[in-house]
Coordinates of C-alpha atoms and ligand atoms in Angstrom, one line a residue:
X1 CA 3.0 -65.0 36.0
X2 CA 3.1 -65.0 32.2
X3 CA -0.5 -65.1 30.9
X4 CA -2.7 -64.1 28.0
X5 CA -2.1 -60.3 28.7
X6 CA 1.6 -61.0 27.4
X7 CA 0.5 -62.9 24.4
X8 CA 2.7 -61.4 21.4
X9 CA -0.2 -61.9 19.0
X10 CA -2.5 -59.6 21.0
X11 CA -3.3 -56.4 19.3
X12 CA -5.5 -53.3 20.3
X13 CA -8.2 -51.3 18.6
X14 CA -6.0 -48.4 19.6
X15 CA -4.1 -48.5 16.4
X16 CA -1.0 -46.4 17.6
X17 CA -0.5 -49.2 20.3
X18 CA 0.4 -51.9 17.7
X19 CA 4.0 -51.9 17.1
X20 CA 4.6 -49.1 19.7
X21 CA 8.0 -49.4 21.1
X22 CA 6.9 -48.2 24.6
X23 CA 3.3 -48.7 25.2
X24 CA 1.8 -51.8 23.3
X25 CA -1.1 -53.5 24.9
X26 CA 1.4 -55.8 26.6
X27 CA 2.6 -53.0 28.8
X28 CA -0.4 -51.1 30.3
X29 CA 1.5 -48.9 32.8
X30 CA -0.2 -46.8 35.3
X31 CA 0.0 -43.0 35.7
X32 CA -1.9 -39.8 36.8
X33 CA -2.8 -37.2 34.2
X34 CA -4.9 -34.1 33.5
X35 CA -6.4 -33.8 30.1
X36 CA -6.4 -30.4 28.7
X37 CA -6.3 -28.5 32.0
X38 CA -9.0 -30.8 33.5
X39 CA -8.4 -32.4 37.1
X40 CA -6.1 -35.1 37.8
X41 CA -7.2 -38.8 37.4
X42 CA -5.6 -42.2 36.9
X43 CA -4.8 -43.4 33.4
X44 CA -3.1 -46.2 31.3
X45 CA -0.6 -45.5 28.7
X46 CA -1.7 -47.2 25.4
X47 CA 0.1 -46.2 22.2
X48 CA 0.0 -42.5 21.7
X49 CA -3.1 -42.2 24.1
X50 CA -4.2 -42.6 27.7
X51 CA -7.0 -44.6 28.8
X52 CA -8.9 -42.8 31.4
X53 CA -9.3 -45.3 34.3
X54 CA -11.7 -42.9 36.3
X55 CA -14.1 -43.1 33.3
X56 CA -13.9 -46.9 33.3
X57 CA -14.7 -47.0 37.0
X58 CA -17.6 -44.7 36.6
X59 CA -18.9 -46.7 33.7
X60 CA -18.6 -49.8 36.0
X61 CA -16.4 -51.8 33.8
X62 CA -13.8 -52.4 36.4
X63 CA -14.2 -54.6 39.5
X64 CA -16.4 -53.0 42.1
X65 CA -13.8 -53.9 44.7
X66 CA -11.3 -51.6 43.2
X67 CA -13.5 -49.0 41.5
X68 CA -13.0 -46.5 44.3
X69 CA -9.3 -46.9 44.2
X70 CA -9.4 -46.2 40.3
X71 CA -11.4 -43.0 41.0
X72 CA -8.7 -41.3 43.2
X73 CA -6.4 -38.5 41.9
X74 CA -3.3 -40.6 42.9
X75 CA -2.4 -44.2 42.6
X76 CA -1.8 -44.8 46.4
X77 CA -5.0 -46.7 46.9
X78 CA -4.6 -48.8 43.9
X79 CA -0.9 -49.5 45.0
X80 CA -2.3 -50.9 48.3
X81 CA -4.2 -53.6 46.5
X82 CA -3.2 -57.2 46.6
X83 CA -1.1 -58.7 43.7
X84 CA -4.3 -60.6 42.7
X85 CA -6.5 -57.5 42.5
X86 CA -3.8 -55.8 40.4
X87 CA -3.4 -58.7 38.0
X88 CA -7.2 -58.8 37.8
X89 CA -7.3 -55.3 36.7
X90 CA -4.6 -55.8 34.2
X91 CA -6.7 -58.7 32.7
X92 CA -9.8 -56.3 32.6
X93 CA -7.7 -53.5 30.8
X94 CA -6.2 -56.0 28.3
X95 CA -9.7 -57.3 27.4
X96 CA -11.1 -53.7 27.1
X97 CA -8.4 -52.6 24.8
X98 CA -8.1 -55.9 22.8
X99 CA -8.9 -55.4 19.0
X100 CA -11.8 -57.8 19.4
X101 CA -13.5 -55.7 21.9
X102 CA -15.8 -52.7 21.1
X103 CA -13.7 -49.7 20.5
X104 CA -14.4 -47.0 23.1
X105 CA -12.7 -43.8 21.8
X106 CA -14.6 -41.8 24.4
X107 CA -12.3 -43.3 27.1
X108 CA -9.2 -42.2 25.4
X109 CA -7.2 -39.0 25.5
X110 CA -4.2 -38.1 23.1
X111 CA -1.2 -38.2 25.4
X112 CA 0.0 -35.1 23.7
X113 CA -2.9 -33.1 25.1
X114 CA -2.4 -34.2 28.7
X115 CA -0.3 -33.1 31.5
X116 CA 1.4 -36.1 33.3
X117 CA 1.8 -35.8 37.1
X118 CA 3.7 -37.8 39.7
X119 CA 1.8 -41.1 39.9
X120 CA 1.5 -41.2 43.6
X121 CA 1.8 -39.2 46.8
X122 CA 5.3 -40.4 47.9
X123 CA 5.2 -40.8 51.7
X124 CA 8.9 -41.7 52.0
X125 CA 11.8 -42.1 49.6
X126 CA 14.8 -44.2 50.3
X127 CA 17.9 -44.3 48.0
X128 CA 20.0 -47.6 47.8
X129 CA 23.4 -48.2 46.5
X130 CA 22.9 -51.5 44.8
X131 CA 24.9 -50.7 41.6
X132 CA 28.2 -52.5 42.5
X133 CA 30.1 -51.1 39.5
X134 CA 29.1 -47.5 40.5
X135 CA 30.0 -48.2 44.0
X136 CA 33.4 -49.6 42.8
X137 CA 34.0 -46.9 40.4
X138 CA 33.3 -44.1 42.8
X139 CA 35.1 -45.9 45.8
X140 CA 38.2 -46.4 43.6
X141 CA 38.4 -42.6 43.3
X142 CA 38.9 -42.4 47.1
X143 CA 40.3 -45.8 48.1
X144 CA 42.1 -47.1 44.8
X145 CA 43.1 -50.6 46.5
X146 CA 40.0 -51.2 48.4
X147 CA 37.0 -49.5 46.6
X148 CA 34.2 -51.3 48.4
X149 CA 33.7 -50.9 52.0
X150 CA 33.5 -54.2 54.0
X151 CA 29.7 -53.8 54.6
X152 CA 28.9 -53.7 50.9
X153 CA 28.4 -57.3 50.1
X154 CA 26.4 -58.0 53.3
X155 CA 24.1 -54.9 53.6
X156 CA 21.9 -53.3 50.9
X157 CA 23.3 -49.9 51.8
X158 CA 20.8 -46.9 51.7
X159 CA 20.1 -43.5 53.0
X160 CA 16.8 -41.9 53.7
X161 CA 16.2 -39.4 50.9
X162 CA 13.7 -36.6 50.6
X163 CA 10.1 -37.0 49.3
X164 CA 9.1 -33.4 48.9
X165 CA 11.5 -32.7 46.2
X166 CA 10.7 -35.7 43.8
X167 CA 9.5 -34.0 40.7
X168 CA 8.0 -35.5 37.5
X169 CA 9.8 -35.8 34.1
X170 CA 9.9 -32.4 32.3
X171 CA 10.1 -30.1 35.3
X172 CA 13.2 -28.0 35.4
X173 CA 16.0 -28.6 37.9
X174 CA 17.3 -25.7 39.8
X175 CA 21.1 -25.9 40.3
X176 CA 21.6 -25.8 44.0
X177 CA 23.7 -23.4 45.9
X178 CA 25.7 -24.9 48.7
X179 CA 29.1 -25.2 50.6
X180 CA 31.9 -26.2 48.3
X181 CA 35.4 -27.0 49.4
X182 CA 37.7 -28.2 46.8
X183 CA 41.0 -29.7 47.9
X184 CA 42.7 -26.6 46.6
X185 CA 40.9 -24.4 49.1
X186 CA 41.4 -24.4 52.9
X187 CA 37.9 -23.1 53.9
X188 CA 34.6 -23.7 52.2
X189 CA 32.5 -21.0 50.2
X190 CA 28.9 -20.9 49.5
X191 CA 27.6 -20.7 46.0
X192 CA 26.3 -22.5 42.9
X193 CA 27.3 -26.1 42.7
X194 CA 30.1 -26.5 40.1
X195 CA 29.9 -30.2 39.8
X196 CA 26.2 -31.0 39.1
X197 CA 25.7 -34.6 38.1
X198 CA 22.9 -37.0 37.3
X199 CA 22.5 -40.6 38.5
X200 CA 20.8 -43.4 36.5
X201 CA 18.5 -45.4 38.7
X202 CA 15.5 -47.7 38.7
X203 CA 12.5 -46.3 40.9
X204 CA 10.9 -49.1 42.8
X205 CA 7.3 -48.6 44.0
X206 CA 6.2 -50.0 47.3
X207 CA 2.7 -51.6 47.0
X208 CA 1.1 -53.1 50.1
X209 CA 3.0 -51.9 53.2
X210 CA 3.6 -53.4 56.5
X211 CA 2.7 -52.4 60.2
X212 CA 5.4 -50.8 62.4
X213 CA 7.4 -53.6 64.1
X214 CA 6.3 -56.3 61.6
X215 CA 9.2 -57.1 59.2
X216 CA 8.4 -58.5 55.6
X217 CA 10.1 -61.9 55.0
X218 CA 12.1 -62.0 51.8
X219 CA 9.8 -64.8 50.5
X220 CA 7.0 -62.3 50.6
X221 CA 8.8 -59.2 49.5
X222 CA 8.1 -59.5 45.9
X223 CA 4.3 -59.2 46.6
X224 CA 5.0 -55.8 48.1
X225 CA 6.6 -54.3 44.9
X226 CA 4.0 -52.9 42.6
X227 CA 6.0 -51.5 39.8
X228 CA 8.9 -49.5 38.5
X229 CA 10.0 -46.2 37.0
X230 CA 12.9 -44.4 35.8
X231 CA 14.6 -42.1 38.5
X232 CA 17.4 -39.5 38.2
X233 CA 19.0 -38.9 41.7
X234 CA 20.5 -35.5 40.7
X235 CA 23.8 -35.0 42.6
X236 CA 26.0 -32.0 43.4
X237 CA 29.3 -33.6 43.8
X238 CA 31.2 -30.7 45.2
X239 CA 28.6 -30.2 48.0
X240 CA 28.3 -34.0 48.5
X241 CA 32.1 -34.4 48.9
X242 CA 32.3 -31.8 51.8
X243 CA 29.1 -32.6 53.6
X244 CA 28.6 -36.3 53.6
X245 CA 30.9 -37.4 56.3
X246 CA 29.9 -38.8 58.8
X247 CA 26.1 -39.0 58.2
X248 CA 25.8 -39.4 54.4
X249 CA 24.1 -37.4 51.6
X250 CA 22.0 -34.4 52.6
X251 CA 21.7 -31.2 50.6
X252 CA 23.7 -32.5 47.7
X253 CA 20.9 -34.9 46.8
X254 CA 17.6 -33.5 48.3
X255 CA 17.2 -30.4 45.9
X256 CA 15.6 -32.6 43.2
X257 CA 14.9 -36.2 42.1
X258 CA 13.2 -36.7 38.6
X259 CA 10.8 -39.6 38.0
X260 CA 9.3 -40.8 34.8
X261 CA 5.6 -40.6 35.0
X262 CA 4.5 -44.1 34.4
X263 CA 4.6 -47.1 36.7
X264 CA 5.5 -50.1 34.8
X265 CA 3.9 -52.8 36.8
X266 CA 5.5 -55.9 38.2
X267 CA 2.9 -58.0 36.1
X268 CA 4.0 -56.2 32.7
X269 CA 7.7 -57.0 33.5
X270 CA 7.1 -60.8 34.3
X271 CA 8.5 -61.8 30.8
X272 CA 11.7 -59.8 31.5
X273 CA 12.7 -61.4 34.8
X274 CA 16.1 -63.0 35.1
X275 CA 18.0 -65.2 37.5
X276 CA 20.0 -62.8 39.8
X277 CA 23.7 -63.0 38.6
X278 CA 25.6 -65.5 40.6
X279 CA 28.1 -63.6 43.0
X280 CA 31.7 -63.7 42.1
X281 CA 33.7 -66.5 43.7
X282 CA 34.7 -65.4 47.1
X283 CA 31.8 -63.0 47.8
X284 CA 29.7 -64.0 50.9
X285 CA 26.3 -65.6 50.4
X286 CA 23.5 -63.2 51.4
X287 CA 22.6 -63.6 55.0
X288 CA 19.4 -65.9 55.5
X289 CA 16.9 -63.1 56.0
X290 CA 18.0 -61.9 52.4
X291 CA 18.2 -65.2 50.7
X292 CA 15.1 -66.7 49.0
X293 CA 15.4 -69.4 46.2
X294 CA 12.6 -67.8 44.1
X295 CA 14.1 -64.4 44.4
X296 CA 17.5 -65.8 43.3
X297 CA 15.8 -67.6 40.5
X298 CA 13.8 -64.7 39.0
X299 CA 14.4 -61.5 41.1
X300 CA 16.5 -59.5 38.6
X301 CA 15.3 -57.8 35.4
X302 CA 16.6 -57.5 31.9
X303 CA 16.0 -53.7 31.2
X304 CA 18.1 -51.7 29.0
X305 CA 18.7 -48.3 30.3
X306 CA 20.0 -45.2 28.1
X307 CA 21.2 -41.9 29.3
X308 CA 21.0 -39.0 26.6
X309 CA 22.2 -35.4 26.8
X310 CA 20.9 -32.4 24.9
X311 CA 23.1 -29.3 25.4
X312 CA 22.0 -25.7 24.5
X313 CA 24.6 -25.9 21.6
X314 CA 23.0 -29.0 20.2
X315 CA 19.5 -27.6 20.7
X316 CA 20.4 -24.5 18.7
X317 CA 21.9 -26.7 16.0
X318 CA 18.6 -28.8 16.0
X319 CA 20.8 -31.8 16.7
X320 CA 19.5 -34.9 18.3
X321 CA 20.4 -35.8 21.9
X322 CA 23.5 -37.8 22.2
X323 CA 23.7 -41.0 24.2
X324 CA 26.3 -40.9 26.9
X325 CA 25.8 -44.4 28.3
X326 CA 23.8 -47.6 28.0
X327 CA 23.4 -49.9 31.0
X328 CA 21.1 -52.7 32.2
X329 CA 19.2 -53.4 35.6
X330 CA 20.9 -56.8 35.5
X331 CA 24.0 -55.2 36.9
X332 CA 22.4 -54.6 40.3
X333 CA 24.1 -56.6 43.2
X334 CA 20.9 -56.7 45.3
X335 CA 17.3 -57.4 44.0
X336 CA 14.4 -55.1 44.6
X337 CA 13.0 -57.8 47.0
X338 CA 16.3 -57.9 48.9
X339 CA 16.2 -54.1 49.3
X340 CA 12.5 -54.2 50.6
X341 CA 13.0 -57.1 53.0
X342 CA 16.2 -55.5 54.3
X343 CA 14.4 -52.0 54.8
X344 CA 11.6 -53.7 56.7
X345 CA 13.8 -56.1 58.6
X346 CA 14.1 -54.0 61.7
X347 CA 10.3 -53.3 61.7
X348 CA 10.4 -50.1 59.8
X349 CA 7.1 -49.7 58.2
X350 CA 6.6 -49.2 54.5
X351 CA 3.5 -47.6 52.9
X352 CA 1.9 -47.8 49.5
X353 CA 3.5 -45.3 47.2
X354 CA 6.8 -45.3 49.1
X355 CA 9.6 -45.0 46.6
X356 CA 13.1 -46.5 46.4
X357 CA 16.0 -45.7 44.3
X358 CA 18.0 -48.7 43.3
X359 CA 21.4 -46.8 43.3
X360 CA 23.3 -45.7 40.2
X361 CA 23.1 -48.6 37.6
X362 CA 26.5 -48.7 36.0
X363 CA 27.7 -51.7 34.1
X364 CA 31.1 -53.2 33.8
X365 CA 32.3 -51.3 30.8
X366 CA 33.2 -47.6 30.3
X367 CA 30.2 -47.2 27.9
X368 CA 27.8 -48.2 30.7
X369 CA 28.7 -45.6 33.4
X370 CA 25.7 -44.2 35.0
X371 CA 27.0 -40.9 36.2
X372 CA 29.5 -38.2 34.9
X373 CA 31.5 -38.5 38.2
X374 CA 32.5 -42.0 36.7
X375 CA 32.6 -40.9 33.0
X376 CA 34.9 -38.1 33.6
X377 CA 36.6 -39.6 36.6
X378 CA 35.6 -36.9 39.0
X379 CA 35.9 -34.0 36.4
X380 CA 39.5 -34.8 35.7
X381 CA 38.9 -36.2 32.1
X382 CA 36.4 -34.0 30.3
X383 CA 34.1 -35.6 27.9
X384 CA 34.1 -34.3 24.4
X385 CA 30.6 -34.4 22.6
X386 CA 29.9 -34.8 18.9
X387 CA 29.1 -31.1 18.8
X388 CA 32.7 -30.2 19.9
X389 CA 31.4 -29.0 23.3
X390 CA 33.2 -30.6 26.3
X391 CA 31.6 -31.5 29.7
X392 CA 33.1 -32.2 33.2
X393 CA 29.6 -32.0 34.7
X394 CA 26.4 -30.5 33.7
X395 CA 26.0 -26.8 32.6
X396 CA 23.0 -24.7 32.8
X397 CA 20.6 -25.5 29.9
X398 CA 21.7 -29.2 29.6
X399 CA 18.8 -31.6 29.4
X400 CA 19.4 -35.1 30.7
X401 CA 17.0 -37.8 29.3
X402 CA 16.7 -41.4 30.6
X403 CA 14.9 -44.1 28.6
X404 CA 14.4 -47.8 29.2
X405 CA 13.3 -50.7 27.4
X406 CA 12.7 -54.4 28.1
X407 CA 13.0 -56.9 25.2
X408 CA 13.1 -60.6 24.6
X409 CA 12.9 -63.0 21.8
X410 CA 9.3 -64.1 21.2
X411 CA 7.9 -61.4 23.5
X412 CA 6.5 -58.0 22.6
X413 CA 9.0 -55.4 24.1
X414 CA 7.8 -52.6 26.4
X415 CA 9.2 -49.1 27.4
X416 CA 9.2 -46.9 30.4
X417 CA 8.7 -43.5 28.8
X418 CA 11.3 -40.8 29.8
X419 CA 12.7 -39.2 32.8
X420 CA 14.0 -35.8 31.6
X421 CA 15.0 -32.6 33.2
X422 CA 16.7 -29.4 32.1
X423 CA 19.3 -27.6 34.4
X424 CA 18.2 -24.2 35.3
X425 CA 20.6 -21.5 36.7
X426 CA 21.2 -21.4 40.5
X427 CA 19.1 -18.8 42.5
X428 CA 20.9 -15.6 43.0
X429 CA 22.8 -15.4 46.3
X430 CA 21.1 -12.9 48.7
Ligands
MN501 MN1 21.7 -42.3 44.2

């Protein structure tokens, strides 16, 4: 899996890519962009620029078998390709951008002049709950002695989310109105959510799908995962607390989900794979349909995740965003392959461009909590920011920024770009 495209000595004729903390030539993430109001096409982030994949396909420098997929306005067709085809494209892109190749600036667009779109038409979106520290921290608020429900260590728990309201980084997030019923009140009222929160998650992109009725075995699951993005599962905690029983999240979650625009491919992340952390003594082994030795050996990832907040007060004072938490994807209790194999285990069909959220990725320490629900313990312990402002939950004008980086000794580190969103006031009641 690790090949010449990961070679740390490899440099690009795109000067800004060399030493770039996010998009060096070893990354090559895929996205969809519009240069200067032009129509949408597929591109590859390289340094401060985007390589126009449609232009490459039209110039017949990519494999003819995938040229049509490269000319589409979304990544769905490319995501449906085999692992071998995707890896071959990566080899081609790496060679084209290598410093020994002929510079082709006509295929580049400055990223700052481009609008970035959602990378794919998302057919279905499913949100998992695989962050065990988040599940424990939130469960503890309701069941101090027994925070995890009995199914947690057997089932990769999830609910079906809403694809229509998945938005790309930079789009505003409208505070939702909804039913709120705090414990202090006997009947619910309808109005703006008072407890608006973020959730730090890894977005997992389905590549090749499966036919209805045909499960995907765990040993093959990895081949169906094309790549990863950052995902913010915005959550209205007051609406959630009142509505979620007995069928789970609904309007508290489906008003907006923010995604970072780039798909960091499974191939780019090969050097950052980890052994899945051994389960604590006493935990059950995964059932056989969720257990694969290769997946246990290298199904986890070492990706550092940061949550930053920029308040209106900080923006007015020209202050930099403040980091609220730092976590890592290694804290997930289930691997992406286990989530995918479980999802398809009953014959449910998955399609290229389907999206999973991992669940909120909190770590074991207070500094690594992936939601305000956990940081402020349900709003009971407000957070004091360096600006002197306090927060229980998000206020209008607050901007939440997620970033992610993978690094390892002897390897060139890569980044995910950003998933950011500003909270806009709730619509007026009418
Ligand atoms: Mn979530």
